[in-house]
Coordinates of N, CA and C in Angstrom, one line a residue:
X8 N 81.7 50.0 78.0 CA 81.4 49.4 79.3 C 82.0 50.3 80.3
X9 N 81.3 50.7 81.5 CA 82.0 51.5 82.5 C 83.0 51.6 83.2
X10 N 83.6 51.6 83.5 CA 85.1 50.7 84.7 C 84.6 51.6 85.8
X11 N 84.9 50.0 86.7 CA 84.6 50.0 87.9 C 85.7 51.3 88.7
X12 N 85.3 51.9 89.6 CA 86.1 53.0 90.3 C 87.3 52.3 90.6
X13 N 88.3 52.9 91.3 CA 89.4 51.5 92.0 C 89.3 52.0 93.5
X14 N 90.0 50.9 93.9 CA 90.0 51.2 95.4 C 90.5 52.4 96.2
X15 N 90.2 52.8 97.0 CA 90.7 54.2 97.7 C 92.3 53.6 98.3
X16 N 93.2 54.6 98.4 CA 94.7 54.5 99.1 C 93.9 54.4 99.9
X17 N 94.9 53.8 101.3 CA 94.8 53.1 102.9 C 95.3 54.9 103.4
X18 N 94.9 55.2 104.6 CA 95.1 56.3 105.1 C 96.1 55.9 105.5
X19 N 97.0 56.9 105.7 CA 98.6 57.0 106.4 C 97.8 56.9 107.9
X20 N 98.9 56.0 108.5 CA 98.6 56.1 109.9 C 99.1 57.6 111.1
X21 N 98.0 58.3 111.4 CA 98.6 59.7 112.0 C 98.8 59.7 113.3
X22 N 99.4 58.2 113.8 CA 99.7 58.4 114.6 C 101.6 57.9 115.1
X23 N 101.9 57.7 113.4 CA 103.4 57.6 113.4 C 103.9 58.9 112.6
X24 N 104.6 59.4 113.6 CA 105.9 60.4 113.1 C 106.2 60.5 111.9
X25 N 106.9 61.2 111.2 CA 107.5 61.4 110.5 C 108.8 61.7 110.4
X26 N 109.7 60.5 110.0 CA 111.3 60.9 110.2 C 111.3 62.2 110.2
X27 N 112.3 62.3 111.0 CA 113.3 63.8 111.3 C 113.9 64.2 110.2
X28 N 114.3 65.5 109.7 CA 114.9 65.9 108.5 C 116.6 65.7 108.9
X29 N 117.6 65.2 108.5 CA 118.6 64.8 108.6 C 119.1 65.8 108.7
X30 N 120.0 65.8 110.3 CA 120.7 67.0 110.7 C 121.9 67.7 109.7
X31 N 121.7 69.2 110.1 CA 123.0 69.9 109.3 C 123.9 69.5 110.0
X32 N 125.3 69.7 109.6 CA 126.5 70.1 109.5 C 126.7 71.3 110.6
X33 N 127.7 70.9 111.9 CA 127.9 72.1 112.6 C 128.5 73.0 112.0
X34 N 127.9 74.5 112.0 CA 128.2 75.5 111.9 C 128.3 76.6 112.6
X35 N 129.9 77.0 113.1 CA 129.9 77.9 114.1 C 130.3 79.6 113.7
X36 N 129.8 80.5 114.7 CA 130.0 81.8 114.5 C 130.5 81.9 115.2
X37 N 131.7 83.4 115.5 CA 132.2 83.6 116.6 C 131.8 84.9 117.0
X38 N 131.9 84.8 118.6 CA 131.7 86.5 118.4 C 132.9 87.7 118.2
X39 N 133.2 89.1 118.4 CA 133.8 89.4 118.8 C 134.8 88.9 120.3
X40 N 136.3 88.9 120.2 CA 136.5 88.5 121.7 C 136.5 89.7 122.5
X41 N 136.1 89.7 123.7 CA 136.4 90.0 124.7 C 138.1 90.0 125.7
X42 N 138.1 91.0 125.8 CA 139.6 90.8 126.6 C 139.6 91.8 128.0
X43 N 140.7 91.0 128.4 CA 140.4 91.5 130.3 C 142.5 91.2 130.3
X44 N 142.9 92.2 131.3 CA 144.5 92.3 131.2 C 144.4 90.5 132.4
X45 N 145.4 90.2 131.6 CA 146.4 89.1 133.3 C 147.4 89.6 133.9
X46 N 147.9 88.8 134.6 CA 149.0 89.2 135.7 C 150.5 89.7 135.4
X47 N 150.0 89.6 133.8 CA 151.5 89.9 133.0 C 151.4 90.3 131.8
X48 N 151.9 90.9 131.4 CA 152.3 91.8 130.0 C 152.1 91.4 128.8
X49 N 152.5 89.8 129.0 CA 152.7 89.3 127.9 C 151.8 88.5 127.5
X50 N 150.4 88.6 128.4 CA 149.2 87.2 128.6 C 148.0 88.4 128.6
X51 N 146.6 87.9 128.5 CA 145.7 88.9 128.6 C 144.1 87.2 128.5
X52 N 143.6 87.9 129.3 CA 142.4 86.9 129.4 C 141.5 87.2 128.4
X53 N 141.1 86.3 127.1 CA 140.0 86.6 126.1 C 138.9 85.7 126.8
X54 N 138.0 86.5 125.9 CA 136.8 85.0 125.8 C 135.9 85.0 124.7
X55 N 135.4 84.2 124.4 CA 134.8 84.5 123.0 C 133.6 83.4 123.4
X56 N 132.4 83.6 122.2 CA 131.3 83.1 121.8 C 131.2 82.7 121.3
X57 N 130.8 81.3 120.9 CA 130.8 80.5 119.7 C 129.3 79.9 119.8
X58 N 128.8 80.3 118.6 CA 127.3 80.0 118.6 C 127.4 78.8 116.9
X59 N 126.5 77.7 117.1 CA 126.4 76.2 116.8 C 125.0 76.6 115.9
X60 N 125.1 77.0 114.6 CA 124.1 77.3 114.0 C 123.4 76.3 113.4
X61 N 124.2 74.7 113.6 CA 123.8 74.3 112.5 C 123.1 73.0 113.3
X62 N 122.9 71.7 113.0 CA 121.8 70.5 113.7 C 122.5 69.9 114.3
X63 N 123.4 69.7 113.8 CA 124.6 68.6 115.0 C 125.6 69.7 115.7
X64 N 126.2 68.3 116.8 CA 127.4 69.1 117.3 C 128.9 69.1 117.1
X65 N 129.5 70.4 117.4 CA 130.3 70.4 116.8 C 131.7 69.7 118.1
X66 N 132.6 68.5 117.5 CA 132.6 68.0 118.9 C 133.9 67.9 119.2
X67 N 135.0 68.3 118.1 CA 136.1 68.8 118.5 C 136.8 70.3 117.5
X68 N 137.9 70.5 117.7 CA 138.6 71.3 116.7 C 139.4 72.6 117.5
X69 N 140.0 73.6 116.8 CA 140.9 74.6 117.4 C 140.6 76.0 117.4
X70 N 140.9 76.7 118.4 CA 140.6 77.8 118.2 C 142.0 78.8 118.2
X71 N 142.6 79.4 116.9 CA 143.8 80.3 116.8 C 143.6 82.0 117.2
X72 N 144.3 82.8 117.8 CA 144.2 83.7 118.3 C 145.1 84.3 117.8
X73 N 144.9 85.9 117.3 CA 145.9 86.4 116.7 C 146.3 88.0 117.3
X74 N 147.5 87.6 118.2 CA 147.7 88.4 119.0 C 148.7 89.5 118.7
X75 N 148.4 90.8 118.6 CA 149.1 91.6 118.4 C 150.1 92.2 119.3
X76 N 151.5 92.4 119.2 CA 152.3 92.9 119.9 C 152.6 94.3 120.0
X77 N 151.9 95.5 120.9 CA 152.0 96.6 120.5 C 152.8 97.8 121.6
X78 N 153.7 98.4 120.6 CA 154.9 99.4 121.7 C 154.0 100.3 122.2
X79 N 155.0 101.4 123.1 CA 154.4 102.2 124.0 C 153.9 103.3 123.1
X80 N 154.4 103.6 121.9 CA 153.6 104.8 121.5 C 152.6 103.9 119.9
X81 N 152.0 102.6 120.8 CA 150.6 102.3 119.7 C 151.3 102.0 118.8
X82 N 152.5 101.8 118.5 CA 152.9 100.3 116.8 C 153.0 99.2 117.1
X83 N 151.9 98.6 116.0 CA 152.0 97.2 116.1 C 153.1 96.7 115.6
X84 N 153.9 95.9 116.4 CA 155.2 95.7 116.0 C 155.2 94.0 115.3
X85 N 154.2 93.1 115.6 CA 154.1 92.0 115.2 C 152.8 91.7 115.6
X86 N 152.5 90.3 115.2 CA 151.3 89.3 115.1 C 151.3 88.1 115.4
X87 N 151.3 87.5 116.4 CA 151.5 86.1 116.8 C 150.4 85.7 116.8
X88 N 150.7 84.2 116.3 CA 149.2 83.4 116.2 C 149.3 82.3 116.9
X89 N 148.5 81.9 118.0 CA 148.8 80.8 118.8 C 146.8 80.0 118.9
X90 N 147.2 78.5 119.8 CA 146.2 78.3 119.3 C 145.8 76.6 120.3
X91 N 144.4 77.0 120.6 CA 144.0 76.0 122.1 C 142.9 75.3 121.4
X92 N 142.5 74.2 122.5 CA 141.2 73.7 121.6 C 140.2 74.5 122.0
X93 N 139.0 73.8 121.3 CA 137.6 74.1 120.9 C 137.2 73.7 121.9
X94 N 136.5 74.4 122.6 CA 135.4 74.0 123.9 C 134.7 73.5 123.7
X95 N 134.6 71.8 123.1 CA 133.9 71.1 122.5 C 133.3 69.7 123.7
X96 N 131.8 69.3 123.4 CA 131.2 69.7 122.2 C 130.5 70.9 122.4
X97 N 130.0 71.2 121.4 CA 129.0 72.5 121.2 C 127.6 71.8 120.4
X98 N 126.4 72.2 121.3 CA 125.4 71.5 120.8 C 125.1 72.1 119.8
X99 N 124.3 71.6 118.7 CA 123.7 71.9 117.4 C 122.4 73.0 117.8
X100 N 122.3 74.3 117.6 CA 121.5 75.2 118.1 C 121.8 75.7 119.2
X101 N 123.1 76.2 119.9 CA 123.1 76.3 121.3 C 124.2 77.5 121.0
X102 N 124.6 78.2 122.3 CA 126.0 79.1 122.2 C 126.6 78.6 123.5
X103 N 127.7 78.8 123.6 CA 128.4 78.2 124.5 C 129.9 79.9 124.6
X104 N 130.2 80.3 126.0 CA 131.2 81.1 125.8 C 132.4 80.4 126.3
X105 N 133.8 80.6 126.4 CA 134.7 80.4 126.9 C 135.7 81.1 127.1
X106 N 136.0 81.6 128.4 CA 137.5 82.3 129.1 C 138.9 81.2 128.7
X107 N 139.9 81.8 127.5 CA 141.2 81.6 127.6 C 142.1 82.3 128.0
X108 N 143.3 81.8 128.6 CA 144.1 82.6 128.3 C 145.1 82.6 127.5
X109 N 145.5 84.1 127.1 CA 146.3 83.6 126.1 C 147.5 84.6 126.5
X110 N 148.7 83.4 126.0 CA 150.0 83.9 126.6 C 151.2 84.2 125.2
X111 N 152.0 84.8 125.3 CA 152.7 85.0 124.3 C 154.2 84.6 125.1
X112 N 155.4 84.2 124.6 CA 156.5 84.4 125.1 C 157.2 85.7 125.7
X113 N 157.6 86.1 126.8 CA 158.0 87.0 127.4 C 158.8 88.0 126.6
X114 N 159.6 86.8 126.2 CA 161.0 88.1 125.6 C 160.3 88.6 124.6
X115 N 159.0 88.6 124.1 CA 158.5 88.9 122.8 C 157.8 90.2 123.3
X116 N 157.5 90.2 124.6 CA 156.7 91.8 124.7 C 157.8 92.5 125.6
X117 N 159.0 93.4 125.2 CA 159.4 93.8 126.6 C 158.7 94.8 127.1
X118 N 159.5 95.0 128.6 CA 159.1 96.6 129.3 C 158.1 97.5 128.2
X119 N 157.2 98.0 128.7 CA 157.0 99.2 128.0 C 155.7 99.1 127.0
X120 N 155.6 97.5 126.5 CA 155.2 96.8 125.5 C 153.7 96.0 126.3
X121 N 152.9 96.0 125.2 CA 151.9 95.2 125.5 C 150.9 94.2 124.6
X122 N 150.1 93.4 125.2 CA 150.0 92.4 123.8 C 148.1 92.7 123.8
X123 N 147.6 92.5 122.6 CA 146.3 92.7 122.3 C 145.7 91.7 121.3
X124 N 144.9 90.6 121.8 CA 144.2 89.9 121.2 C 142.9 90.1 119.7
X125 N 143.2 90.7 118.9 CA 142.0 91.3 118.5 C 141.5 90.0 117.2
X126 N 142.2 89.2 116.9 CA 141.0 88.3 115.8 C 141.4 86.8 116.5
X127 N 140.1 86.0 116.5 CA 139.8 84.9 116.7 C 139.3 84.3 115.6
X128 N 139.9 82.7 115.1 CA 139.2 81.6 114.2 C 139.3 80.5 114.7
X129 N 138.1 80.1 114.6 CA 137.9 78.6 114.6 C 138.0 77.4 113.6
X130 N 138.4 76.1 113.6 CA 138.3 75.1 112.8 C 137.2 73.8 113.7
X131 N 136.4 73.2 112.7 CA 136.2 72.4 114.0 C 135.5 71.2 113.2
X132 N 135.1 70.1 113.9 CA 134.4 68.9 113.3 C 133.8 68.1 113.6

């Protein structure tokens, strides 16, 4: 005996959406920093770029700066690492820059002496 066909599926309605795919995890890059001298020896204005690769935002956390202490004839004499917040939030797909400054203790660069910011990391959440 034949069998009857069966009924056709109901058409999805095309006029409702389709959930959103569940956002990433912020994920930030930094750029190289930028540096500009301050009013003192021992301080120097960075700024850096932080670009939000990922779906959400990233909405707090720290940024560490690792500043080099360098004599008059070019030795790095140390490495201090100091450390401000996160220019937060940072939207999810966005870049965002920010001008710090960053200062070292005095007695730590004397006369003659100057300080150079060269690596930037971020932590963030």
């Amino acid at each position: 005996m034949p069998s009857k066909p069966g009924k056709p599926a109901e058409p999805s309605n095309p006029g409702s959406p389709s959930p959103p795919p569940p956002a990433t995890p912020a994920s930030l890059t930094l750029g190289a920093p930028q540096r500009a001298a301050a009013g003192k020896r021992w301080c120097e204005q960075v700024t850096v770029e932080f670009r939000n690769t990922g779906g959400s935002p990233a909405r707090s956390g720290t940024v560490t700066f690792a500043t080099h202490i360098i004599g008059a004839l070019g030795v790095d004499w140390a490495t201090i690492r100091t450390s401000q917040p996160l220019p937060a939030p940072i939207a999810g797909g966005s870049t965002r820059s920010e001008t710090y400054t960053v200062c070292l203790e005095s007695w730590r660069v004397p006369l003659g002496m100057r300080v150079e910011t060269r690596d930037v990391s971020a932590v963030w959440q």
